[in-house]
Coordinates of C-alpha atoms in Angstrom, one line a residue:
Chain A
M1 CA -11.8 7.4 27.6
G2 CA -12.2 4.3 25.5
K3 CA -15.1 3.1 23.4
S4 CA -16.8 -0.3 23.8
I5 CA -16.5 -3.0 21.2
S6 CA -19.1 -5.5 20.4
I7 CA -18.3 -8.5 18.2
D8 CA -21.3 -10.4 17.1
R9 CA -20.9 -13.8 15.3
V10 CA -18.0 -12.4 13.2
G11 CA -16.4 -14.9 10.8
K12 CA -13.9 -14.5 8.0
T13 CA -13.1 -16.9 5.2
Y14 CA -10.4 -16.4 2.5
G15 CA -11.6 -18.4 -0.5
T16 CA -12.3 -21.8 1.0
L17 CA -10.1 -21.3 4.0
E18 CA -11.9 -20.4 7.2
A19 CA -9.6 -18.0 9.0
L20 CA -12.1 -17.2 11.8
S21 CA -15.2 -19.2 12.6
P22 CA -18.1 -17.2 14.0
T23 CA -17.0 -15.5 17.2
S24 CA -18.7 -13.3 19.7
F25 CA -17.5 -11.2 22.6
D26 CA -17.7 -7.7 24.1
I27 CA -15.1 -5.4 25.3
A28 CA -16.0 -2.7 27.8
E29 CA -15.0 1.0 27.6
G30 CA -11.4 1.5 28.7
E31 CA -10.8 -2.3 29.1
F32 CA -7.4 -3.8 28.3
V33 CA -8.0 -7.1 26.5
S34 CA -5.4 -9.5 25.2
I35 CA -5.9 -12.1 22.6
V36 CA -3.4 -15.0 22.9
G37 CA -3.2 -18.0 20.7
P38 CA -0.8 -19.9 18.4
S39 CA -0.3 -18.7 14.9
G40 CA -3.2 -19.4 12.6
C41 CA -5.8 -18.8 15.2
G42 CA -7.2 -15.7 13.4
K43 CA -6.1 -13.2 16.0
S44 CA -4.6 -10.8 13.5
T45 CA -7.6 -11.3 11.3
L46 CA -9.8 -10.3 14.1
L47 CA -7.8 -7.2 14.8
R48 CA -8.0 -6.1 11.1
L49 CA -11.8 -6.7 11.2
I50 CA -12.2 -4.5 14.2
A51 CA -10.0 -1.8 12.6
G52 CA -12.2 -1.9 9.5
L53 CA -9.2 -2.6 7.4
D54 CA -10.8 -5.9 6.3
L55 CA -14.5 -6.7 6.1
A56 CA -16.1 -9.7 7.9
S57 CA -17.5 -12.5 5.8
R58 CA -20.4 -12.6 8.3
G59 CA -21.5 -11.1 11.5
T60 CA -21.0 -7.5 12.6
V61 CA -18.3 -5.6 14.5
A62 CA -19.6 -2.5 16.3
I63 CA -17.6 0.2 18.0
A64 CA -19.5 2.3 20.5
G65 CA -22.7 1.0 19.0
R66 CA -21.8 1.9 15.4
T67 CA -21.2 -0.9 12.9
V68 CA -17.7 -0.9 11.3
D69 CA -17.9 -0.8 7.6
K70 CA -14.9 1.3 6.6
P71 CA -11.5 1.9 8.2
E72 CA -11.9 3.2 11.7
T73 CA -10.1 6.5 12.3
D74 CA -10.6 7.1 16.0
V75 CA -7.9 4.4 16.5
G76 CA -4.2 3.9 17.1
I77 CA -2.6 0.8 15.6
V78 CA 0.8 -0.7 16.5
F79 CA 2.0 -3.4 14.2
Q80 CA 4.6 -6.2 14.8
R81 CA 7.1 -4.2 12.9
P82 CA 7.4 -0.4 13.6
V83 CA 6.3 0.6 10.1
L84 CA 7.9 4.0 10.4
L85 CA 8.2 6.2 7.4
D86 CA 11.9 6.1 6.6
W87 CA 11.8 9.5 5.0
R88 CA 10.4 11.3 8.0
S89 CA 12.2 12.2 11.2
V90 CA 11.0 10.7 14.5
I91 CA 8.9 13.7 15.4
D92 CA 7.4 13.9 11.9
N93 CA 6.6 10.2 12.0
V94 CA 4.5 10.9 15.1
M95 CA 3.1 14.2 13.7
I96 CA 1.7 12.5 10.6
Q97 CA -1.3 11.6 12.7
A98 CA -2.0 15.2 13.4
E99 CA -1.3 16.1 9.8
A100 CA -3.6 13.5 8.5
R101 CA -6.4 14.6 10.8
R102 CA -5.7 18.3 10.3
L103 CA -5.2 18.9 14.0
P104 CA -3.5 22.1 15.2
R105 CA 0.2 21.7 14.6
E106 CA 1.6 23.7 17.5
A107 CA -0.4 21.9 20.2
Y108 CA 0.3 18.5 18.8
L109 CA 4.0 19.2 18.4
Q110 CA 4.1 19.9 22.1
R111 CA 2.1 16.7 22.8
S112 CA 4.4 14.6 20.5
R113 CA 7.4 15.9 22.3
E114 CA 5.9 15.0 25.7
L115 CA 5.0 11.5 24.5
L116 CA 8.4 10.8 23.1
K117 CA 9.9 12.0 26.3
A118 CA 7.7 9.7 28.3
A119 CA 8.7 6.9 26.0
G120 CA 12.4 7.6 26.8
L121 CA 13.1 9.1 23.4
D122 CA 14.1 12.6 24.6
G123 CA 16.7 14.1 22.3
F124 CA 15.8 11.8 19.3
E125 CA 13.1 13.9 17.9
T126 CA 15.1 14.9 14.8
A127 CA 16.7 11.5 14.2
Y128 CA 15.7 9.3 11.3
P129 CA 14.3 5.8 11.7
H130 CA 17.5 4.2 10.3
Q131 CA 19.4 5.7 13.3
L132 CA 17.2 4.0 15.8
S133 CA 17.4 0.5 17.4
G134 CA 14.4 -1.9 17.0
G135 CA 13.1 -1.1 20.5
M136 CA 13.3 2.6 19.9
S137 CA 11.6 2.4 16.6
Q138 CA 8.7 0.4 18.2
R139 CA 8.5 3.1 20.9
V140 CA 8.1 5.7 18.2
S141 CA 5.3 3.7 16.6
V142 CA 3.6 3.4 20.0
C143 CA 3.8 7.2 20.4
R144 CA 2.4 7.6 16.9
A145 CA -0.6 5.4 17.9
L146 CA -1.2 7.5 21.0
V147 CA -0.6 11.1 20.0
H148 CA -4.1 11.8 18.8
D149 CA -5.6 10.3 22.0
P150 CA -7.6 7.6 20.3
S151 CA -10.5 5.9 22.1
L152 CA -9.2 2.5 20.7
L153 CA -5.7 1.1 20.6
L154 CA -5.1 -2.0 18.5
M155 CA -1.8 -3.8 18.9
D156 CA -0.8 -6.7 16.7
E157 CA 2.1 -8.5 18.5
P158 CA 3.8 -5.2 19.0
F159 CA 6.8 -6.5 21.0
G160 CA 7.1 -9.8 19.2
A161 CA 10.3 -8.8 17.3
L162 CA 12.1 -7.3 20.4
D163 CA 14.6 -9.0 22.7
A164 CA 13.3 -10.1 26.2
L165 CA 14.8 -7.2 28.1
T166 CA 13.4 -4.5 25.8
R167 CA 10.1 -6.3 25.9
D168 CA 9.9 -6.1 29.7
Q169 CA 10.6 -2.4 29.5
M170 CA 8.0 -1.8 26.8
M171 CA 5.4 -3.6 28.9
I172 CA 6.0 -1.3 31.8
D173 CA 5.9 1.8 29.6
L174 CA 2.8 0.7 27.8
Q175 CA 1.0 0.2 31.1
K176 CA 2.1 3.6 32.2
L177 CA 0.9 5.3 29.0
W178 CA -2.3 3.4 29.0
L179 CA -3.1 4.4 32.6
R180 CA -2.8 8.1 31.6
S181 CA -5.7 8.2 29.1
R182 CA -7.3 4.7 29.5
P183 CA -8.3 3.9 25.9
T184 CA -9.8 0.6 25.1
V185 CA -6.9 -1.7 24.2
L186 CA -7.0 -4.9 22.1
F187 CA -3.6 -6.5 22.4
V188 CA -2.7 -9.5 20.2
T189 CA 0.2 -11.5 21.4
H190 CA 1.6 -15.0 21.5
S191 CA 3.4 -14.4 24.8
V192 CA 1.2 -15.6 27.7
Q193 CA 3.4 -13.7 30.1
E194 CA 2.8 -10.4 28.3
A195 CA -1.0 -11.0 28.2
V196 CA -1.3 -11.8 31.9
F197 CA 0.9 -8.9 32.9
L198 CA -1.0 -6.3 30.9
S199 CA -4.6 -7.3 30.7
D200 CA -7.9 -7.0 32.5
R201 CA -9.2 -9.9 30.5
I202 CA -7.6 -12.5 28.2
I203 CA -9.2 -14.2 25.3
V204 CA -7.6 -17.5 24.5
M205 CA -8.0 -18.6 20.9
A206 CA -7.6 -21.9 19.2
P207 CA -6.4 -22.5 15.7
R208 CA -7.8 -24.1 12.4
P209 CA -10.3 -22.6 12.2
G210 CA -9.7 -19.7 14.5
R211 CA -12.1 -19.6 17.4
V212 CA -12.4 -18.5 21.1
D213 CA -11.3 -21.2 23.5
A214 CA -11.8 -19.4 26.8
T215 CA -12.0 -16.0 28.3
L216 CA -10.1 -15.4 31.6
T217 CA -10.3 -12.4 33.9
V218 CA -7.0 -11.1 35.4
D219 CA -7.6 -9.9 38.9
L220 CA -4.3 -8.4 39.8
P221 CA -3.9 -4.8 41.2
R222 CA -2.5 -2.0 39.0
P223 CA 0.0 -0.6 38.4
R224 CA 1.6 -4.0 38.0
R225 CA 5.3 -4.5 38.6
L226 CA 7.7 -6.9 36.8
A227 CA 8.2 -8.7 40.1
M228 CA 4.6 -9.7 40.1
R229 CA 5.4 -12.3 37.5
G230 CA 6.7 -14.5 40.4
A231 CA 3.4 -14.3 42.3
P232 CA 1.3 -17.4 42.7
A233 CA -1.8 -15.7 41.3
F234 CA 0.2 -14.7 38.2
N235 CA 1.6 -18.1 37.6
R236 CA -1.8 -19.8 38.1
L237 CA -3.1 -17.8 35.1
V238 CA -0.1 -18.5 33.0
D239 CA -0.2 -22.3 33.8
D240 CA -4.0 -22.3 33.0
I241 CA -3.4 -20.8 29.6
L242 CA -0.5 -23.0 28.8
A243 CA -2.5 -26.1 29.8
R244 CA -5.2 -25.0 27.4
F245 CA -2.6 -24.7 24.6
Q246 CA -1.4 -28.3 25.4
R247 CA -5.0 -29.6 25.3
M248 CA -5.3 -27.9 21.9
G249 CA -2.3 -29.8 20.8
V250 CA -0.5 -26.7 19.7
L251 CA 2.2 -26.9 22.4
S252 CA 4.7 -29.7 22.0
D253 CA 7.1 -30.7 24.8
D254 CA 10.0 -28.6 23.3
A255 CA 7.9 -25.4 23.0
D256 CA 6.7 -26.1 26.6
Q257 CA 10.2 -26.1 27.9
T258 CA 10.9 -22.9 26.1
E259 CA 8.0 -21.2 27.9
E260 CA 9.3 -22.6 31.2
A261 CA 12.8 -21.3 30.5
E262 CA 11.3 -17.9 29.7
R263 CA 9.7 -17.7 33.1
A264 CA 12.5 -19.1 35.2
P265 CA 14.7 -16.0 35.7
V266 CA 12.1 -14.0 37.5
Q267 CA 11.2 -16.7 40.0
Chain B
M1 CA 12.1 20.9 8.5
S2 CA 15.5 22.5 8.8
E3 CA 15.9 21.3 12.4
T4 CA 15.3 17.7 11.2
Q5 CA 18.6 17.9 9.2
T6 CA 21.0 18.5 12.0
L7 CA 21.8 14.8 12.8
A8 CA 22.7 14.0 9.2
R9 CA 25.2 16.8 8.8
P10 CA 28.4 15.5 10.2
S11 CA 28.2 12.3 8.1
R12 CA 27.7 14.4 5.0
A13 CA 31.1 16.1 5.4
T14 CA 33.0 12.8 5.7
E15 CA 31.0 11.5 2.8
M16 CA 32.3 14.3 0.6
I17 CA 35.9 13.5 1.4
R18 CA 35.4 9.8 0.9
S19 CA 33.6 10.1 -2.4
N20 CA 36.3 12.5 -3.7
A21 CA 39.0 10.0 -2.8
R22 CA 36.9 7.2 -4.5
A23 CA 36.7 9.4 -7.7
L24 CA 40.5 9.4 -7.9
Y25 CA 40.8 5.7 -8.6
P26 CA 39.0 5.5 -11.9
L27 CA 40.9 8.7 -13.0
L28 CA 44.1 6.9 -12.2
S29 CA 43.3 3.9 -14.2
L30 CA 42.2 6.1 -17.1
L31 CA 45.6 7.8 -17.0
L32 CA 47.4 4.5 -17.0
I33 CA 45.3 3.3 -20.0
G34 CA 46.1 6.6 -21.8
L35 CA 49.9 6.2 -21.1
A36 CA 49.8 2.5 -22.4
W37 CA 48.0 3.6 -25.5
Q38 CA 50.4 6.4 -26.2
L39 CA 53.3 4.0 -25.6
G40 CA 51.8 1.5 -28.0
V41 CA 51.3 4.1 -30.7
V42 CA 54.9 5.3 -30.3
L43 CA 56.3 1.7 -30.4
F44 CA 54.3 0.1 -33.1
E45 CA 53.5 3.2 -35.2
P46 CA 50.0 2.1 -36.6
A47 CA 48.5 4.1 -39.4
P48 CA 46.8 7.2 -37.9
Y49 CA 43.5 6.3 -39.5
L50 CA 43.5 2.9 -37.7
L51 CA 44.7 4.2 -34.3
P52 CA 45.6 7.8 -33.6
S53 CA 47.7 8.6 -30.5
P54 CA 46.0 10.1 -27.5
A55 CA 48.1 13.2 -28.1
S56 CA 46.6 13.7 -31.6
V57 CA 43.1 13.1 -30.3
F58 CA 43.8 15.8 -27.7
T59 CA 45.1 18.1 -30.5
V60 CA 41.8 17.6 -32.4
I61 CA 39.8 18.3 -29.3
V62 CA 41.6 21.6 -28.9
A63 CA 41.5 22.6 -32.6
Q64 CA 37.8 21.7 -33.1
F65 CA 36.6 22.4 -29.6
E66 CA 33.8 24.7 -30.6
T67 CA 32.5 22.2 -33.2
L68 CA 32.6 19.4 -30.7
L69 CA 30.9 21.5 -28.1
Y70 CA 28.1 22.5 -30.5
H71 CA 27.4 18.8 -31.4
T72 CA 27.7 17.8 -27.7
G73 CA 25.1 20.4 -26.8
I74 CA 22.7 19.0 -29.4
T75 CA 23.1 15.4 -28.2
A76 CA 22.9 16.5 -24.6
F77 CA 19.7 18.4 -25.3
E78 CA 18.1 15.4 -27.1
T79 CA 19.2 13.1 -24.2
T80 CA 17.6 15.4 -21.6
L81 CA 14.4 15.6 -23.5
A82 CA 14.2 11.9 -24.0
F83 CA 15.0 11.3 -20.2
L84 CA 12.3 13.7 -19.1
L85 CA 9.7 12.4 -21.5
S86 CA 10.5 8.9 -20.4
I87 CA 9.7 9.9 -16.8
V88 CA 6.5 11.6 -17.9
V89 CA 5.4 8.5 -19.8
A90 CA 6.7 5.7 -17.5
V91 CA 5.8 6.9 -14.0
P92 CA 2.1 7.4 -14.5
L93 CA 1.9 4.2 -16.6
A94 CA 3.6 2.3 -13.7
F95 CA 1.1 3.8 -11.3
A96 CA -1.8 2.7 -13.4
I97 CA -0.3 -0.8 -13.7
A98 CA 0.3 -1.1 -10.0
R99 CA -3.1 0.3 -9.0
Y100 CA -5.5 -1.4 -11.5
R101 CA -5.4 -5.1 -12.0
W102 CA -7.0 -4.8 -15.4
C103 CA -4.3 -2.3 -16.5
E104 CA -1.6 -4.7 -15.4
N105 CA -3.3 -7.6 -17.3
M106 CA -3.8 -5.6 -20.5
V107 CA -0.7 -3.4 -20.7
Y108 CA 2.1 -5.2 -18.9
P109 CA 2.4 -8.2 -21.1
L110 CA 2.4 -6.1 -24.2
L111 CA 5.0 -3.9 -22.7
V112 CA 7.2 -6.8 -22.0
M113 CA 6.7 -8.2 -25.5
S114 CA 7.5 -4.9 -27.0
Q115 CA 11.0 -5.0 -25.4
A116 CA 11.8 -8.0 -27.6
I117 CA 11.8 -5.7 -30.6
P118 CA 15.3 -4.2 -31.1
K119 CA 14.6 -0.5 -30.9
V120 CA 17.3 0.3 -33.5
A121 CA 15.1 -1.6 -35.9
L122 CA 12.3 0.8 -35.2
A123 CA 14.3 3.9 -35.9
P124 CA 13.6 3.9 -39.7
L125 CA 9.9 3.7 -39.0
V126 CA 10.1 6.6 -36.5
I127 CA 11.8 8.6 -39.3
V128 CA 9.0 7.9 -41.7
W129 CA 6.5 9.1 -39.1
L130 CA 8.4 12.1 -37.5
G131 CA 10.9 13.2 -40.2
F132 CA 14.5 14.1 -39.6
G133 CA 14.0 16.6 -36.8
L134 CA 14.5 16.7 -33.0
G135 CA 11.3 14.7 -32.5
T136 CA 12.8 11.5 -34.0
K137 CA 15.8 11.5 -31.8
V138 CA 13.7 12.1 -28.7
M139 CA 11.2 9.5 -29.7
I140 CA 13.9 6.9 -30.2
G141 CA 15.5 7.9 -26.9
V142 CA 12.2 7.4 -25.1
L143 CA 11.5 4.1 -26.8
V144 CA 14.9 2.8 -25.7
A145 CA 14.9 4.3 -22.2
F146 CA 11.4 4.3 -20.7
F147 CA 11.0 0.6 -20.0
P148 CA 13.3 0.3 -17.0
V149 CA 11.6 3.2 -15.3
V150 CA 8.2 1.4 -15.7
V151 CA 9.5 -1.9 -14.3
S152 CA 11.3 -0.4 -11.4
T153 CA 8.4 1.9 -10.5
V154 CA 6.0 -1.0 -10.6
V155 CA 8.3 -3.0 -8.3
G156 CA 8.7 -0.1 -5.9
L157 CA 5.0 0.5 -5.6
K158 CA 4.1 -3.1 -5.2
S159 CA 6.7 -3.6 -2.4
V160 CA 5.2 -0.9 -0.2
P161 CA 4.3 -2.9 3.0
Q162 CA 0.6 -3.6 3.4
D163 CA 0.9 -2.4 7.1
M164 CA 2.0 1.0 5.9
V165 CA -1.1 1.4 3.7
H166 CA -3.3 0.1 6.5
L167 CA -1.7 2.8 8.8
G168 CA -2.6 5.4 6.2
R169 CA -6.2 4.3 6.0
S170 CA -6.5 4.2 9.9
M171 CA -5.4 7.8 10.0
G172 CA -8.2 8.7 7.6
L173 CA -5.9 9.6 4.7
S174 CA -7.6 9.8 1.3
E175 CA -6.4 7.7 -1.6
A176 CA -4.6 10.7 -3.1
E177 CA -2.9 11.4 0.2
I178 CA -1.9 7.8 0.7
F179 CA -0.4 8.0 -2.8
R180 CA 1.5 11.2 -2.1
K181 CA 2.6 10.6 1.5
I182 CA 3.2 6.9 1.4
Y183 CA 3.4 5.2 -2.0
L184 CA 5.4 7.9 -3.7
P185 CA 8.2 8.4 -1.1
A186 CA 8.3 4.7 -0.3
S187 CA 9.0 3.7 -3.9
L188 CA 11.4 6.6 -4.7
P189 CA 14.5 4.3 -4.1
S190 CA 13.2 1.9 -6.8
I191 CA 12.2 4.7 -9.1
F192 CA 15.7 6.1 -9.0
G193 CA 17.2 2.7 -9.7
G194 CA 15.2 2.8 -13.0
L195 CA 16.1 6.4 -13.7
K196 CA 19.8 5.6 -13.5
V197 CA 19.4 3.0 -16.2
C198 CA 17.1 5.3 -18.1
I199 CA 19.6 8.2 -18.4
T200 CA 22.3 6.0 -19.9
L201 CA 19.9 4.5 -22.3
A202 CA 18.6 7.9 -23.3
V203 CA 22.1 8.8 -24.5
V204 CA 22.1 5.5 -26.6
G205 CA 18.7 6.4 -28.0
A206 CA 19.8 9.9 -29.0
V207 CA 22.9 8.6 -30.8
V208 CA 20.9 5.9 -32.6
G209 CA 18.5 8.6 -33.8
E210 CA 21.4 10.7 -35.1
F211 CA 22.9 7.6 -36.8
V212 CA 19.8 7.0 -38.9
G213 CA 19.2 10.5 -40.0
A214 CA 20.6 13.8 -38.7
D215 CA 22.7 16.8 -39.7
R216 CA 24.0 17.6 -36.2
G217 CA 24.8 15.9 -32.9
L218 CA 27.7 13.7 -31.8
G219 CA 26.3 10.6 -33.6
Y220 CA 26.2 12.6 -36.9
L221 CA 29.8 13.8 -36.2
I222 CA 31.0 10.2 -35.7
L223 CA 29.4 9.0 -39.0
L224 CA 30.9 12.1 -40.8
A225 CA 34.4 11.5 -39.3
S226 CA 34.2 7.8 -40.2
G227 CA 33.3 8.5 -43.8
Q228 CA 36.4 10.8 -44.1
L229 CA 38.6 8.4 -42.1
Q230 CA 39.2 11.2 -39.5
T231 CA 39.7 8.6 -36.7
A232 CA 41.1 11.1 -34.3
L233 CA 37.9 13.2 -34.6
M234 CA 35.8 10.0 -34.0
F235 CA 37.7 9.4 -30.8
A236 CA 37.2 13.0 -29.8
A237 CA 33.4 12.7 -30.4
L238 CA 33.4 9.5 -28.4
F239 CA 35.2 11.3 -25.6
F240 CA 32.5 13.9 -25.5
L241 CA 29.8 11.2 -25.6
V242 CA 31.3 9.6 -22.5
I243 CA 31.3 13.0 -20.8
I244 CA 27.5 13.3 -21.5
G245 CA 26.9 9.9 -20.1
V246 CA 29.0 10.4 -16.9
V247 CA 27.7 13.9 -16.2
S248 CA 24.0 13.0 -16.7
F249 CA 24.4 9.9 -14.6
A250 CA 26.0 12.0 -11.8
L251 CA 23.2 14.5 -12.0
V252 CA 20.6 11.7 -11.5
Q253 CA 22.7 10.4 -8.6
W254 CA 22.9 13.9 -7.1
A255 CA 19.1 14.3 -7.4
E256 CA 18.8 10.9 -5.6
R257 CA 20.9 12.1 -2.7
A258 CA 19.1 15.4 -2.5
L259 CA 15.7 13.8 -2.5
M260 CA 16.3 10.9 -0.2
P261 CA 19.1 11.4 2.2
W262 CA 17.4 8.9 4.5
H263 CA 17.8 5.9 2.2
S264 CA 20.5 3.2 2.7
S265 CA 21.6 3.3 -0.9
V266 CA 23.0 6.9 -0.5
R267 CA 24.0 6.7 3.1
Q268 CA 27.6 6.3 4.3
D269 CA 26.8 4.3 7.5
A270 CA 24.9 1.7 5.6
A271 CA 27.8 0.6 3.4

């Protein structure tokens, strides 16, 4: 089960550049929250602050009531790129979590195999990263983030570098894996579709300086299916968020049409 | 770990065949050059002290094989020591430079400046300090050869993705573990790039050391043969020098393959 996160007037400046203006919100235990926003809105910064990989210039981040002041370890992180260790096989890439935490090897080997199987990587345990496609590599990195059953899953545009078809499959698989153990998830993305499909709640951020523009609740039943993206309730949320981007002036006409085109095939 | 190797195996067999076929081409061109050389000597009959025929060089190699082998052994030993010592000096230095900003600021510019000094010009000074023994040759070898290892190791360490280090921190790895499990393997490809330059330069350093003051080694033998106008012997010594260079380079390459079969520079499918 997940831990709660409390963000209290957290801000970050790099030199004179304000990356994130003071921001506050709370995330409940086991909640799936997405952060959407254009680039430069401080969403990745926020993620790093929560992970304790970077320290806030002001304000406090607390996880389950404890202030974050060093790298969090009860956490699984998925980056935009898979960040697999090239010199380790697939199973060893997943097992590095268990090694680092000195967890019992046999039990976690078993668990790693199960996870890889659930992620559709059955039979690739002994392959090396260079033998995998981009989508497969990212699946391995999701397994690596989940194998030690963390209370908190942080994902920084994890499907951003994948093709549309693979992205859809990854969304389904992620939802399935998340429903199994229900960690708290913070999912950073620039895809509005992805955010609405996966989240309980969506935090819309605005850029320069990064700040929270709105928080929206997604009231759709789970497990969600790909076909749900055609539903009126789904599209109302997507349109609402896109309209906000337009008001921020970060969505020009061309980009707008791209978003429309992305949505067209499922309708 | 053994089970993780199975997928790489079939490609390794084809790799062997292909690399053997590739090795034939340079041998073929060498053979052609040798034939042209022999033909030139037969046609134009230059004085043997100017240009001996390949055949007479071969005769010298056979006749003085033991002498040549002895001096080759000396030079190879000096080269090996210079190479190993270069690693021992360069890799920790590179880690310090990559890890500590003050070290980079203080040491790196000096190191770069020091490379402007021709190392050959330092050789007489090294003799004054260390005498005519083994130490001088090894020291000159290190001076000539260690710099590329420093540069390539620094580059390798600095190009480890930030995300990879973040990943290590989030798993609770200590600084030492992050170094061992992430920085070191991730920068191995760059380190080996430097080591390949280093090993060839180590041979150069050893020979320079022998030129300025020695009573054994291939460099000494070349000087001796030159003084006596035994040009065929000089060619024979050069031939053995080439063998040292090629074999030592091949050994480094072999170590590279053995240590990082996963890397694109040594993989067949990435070509």
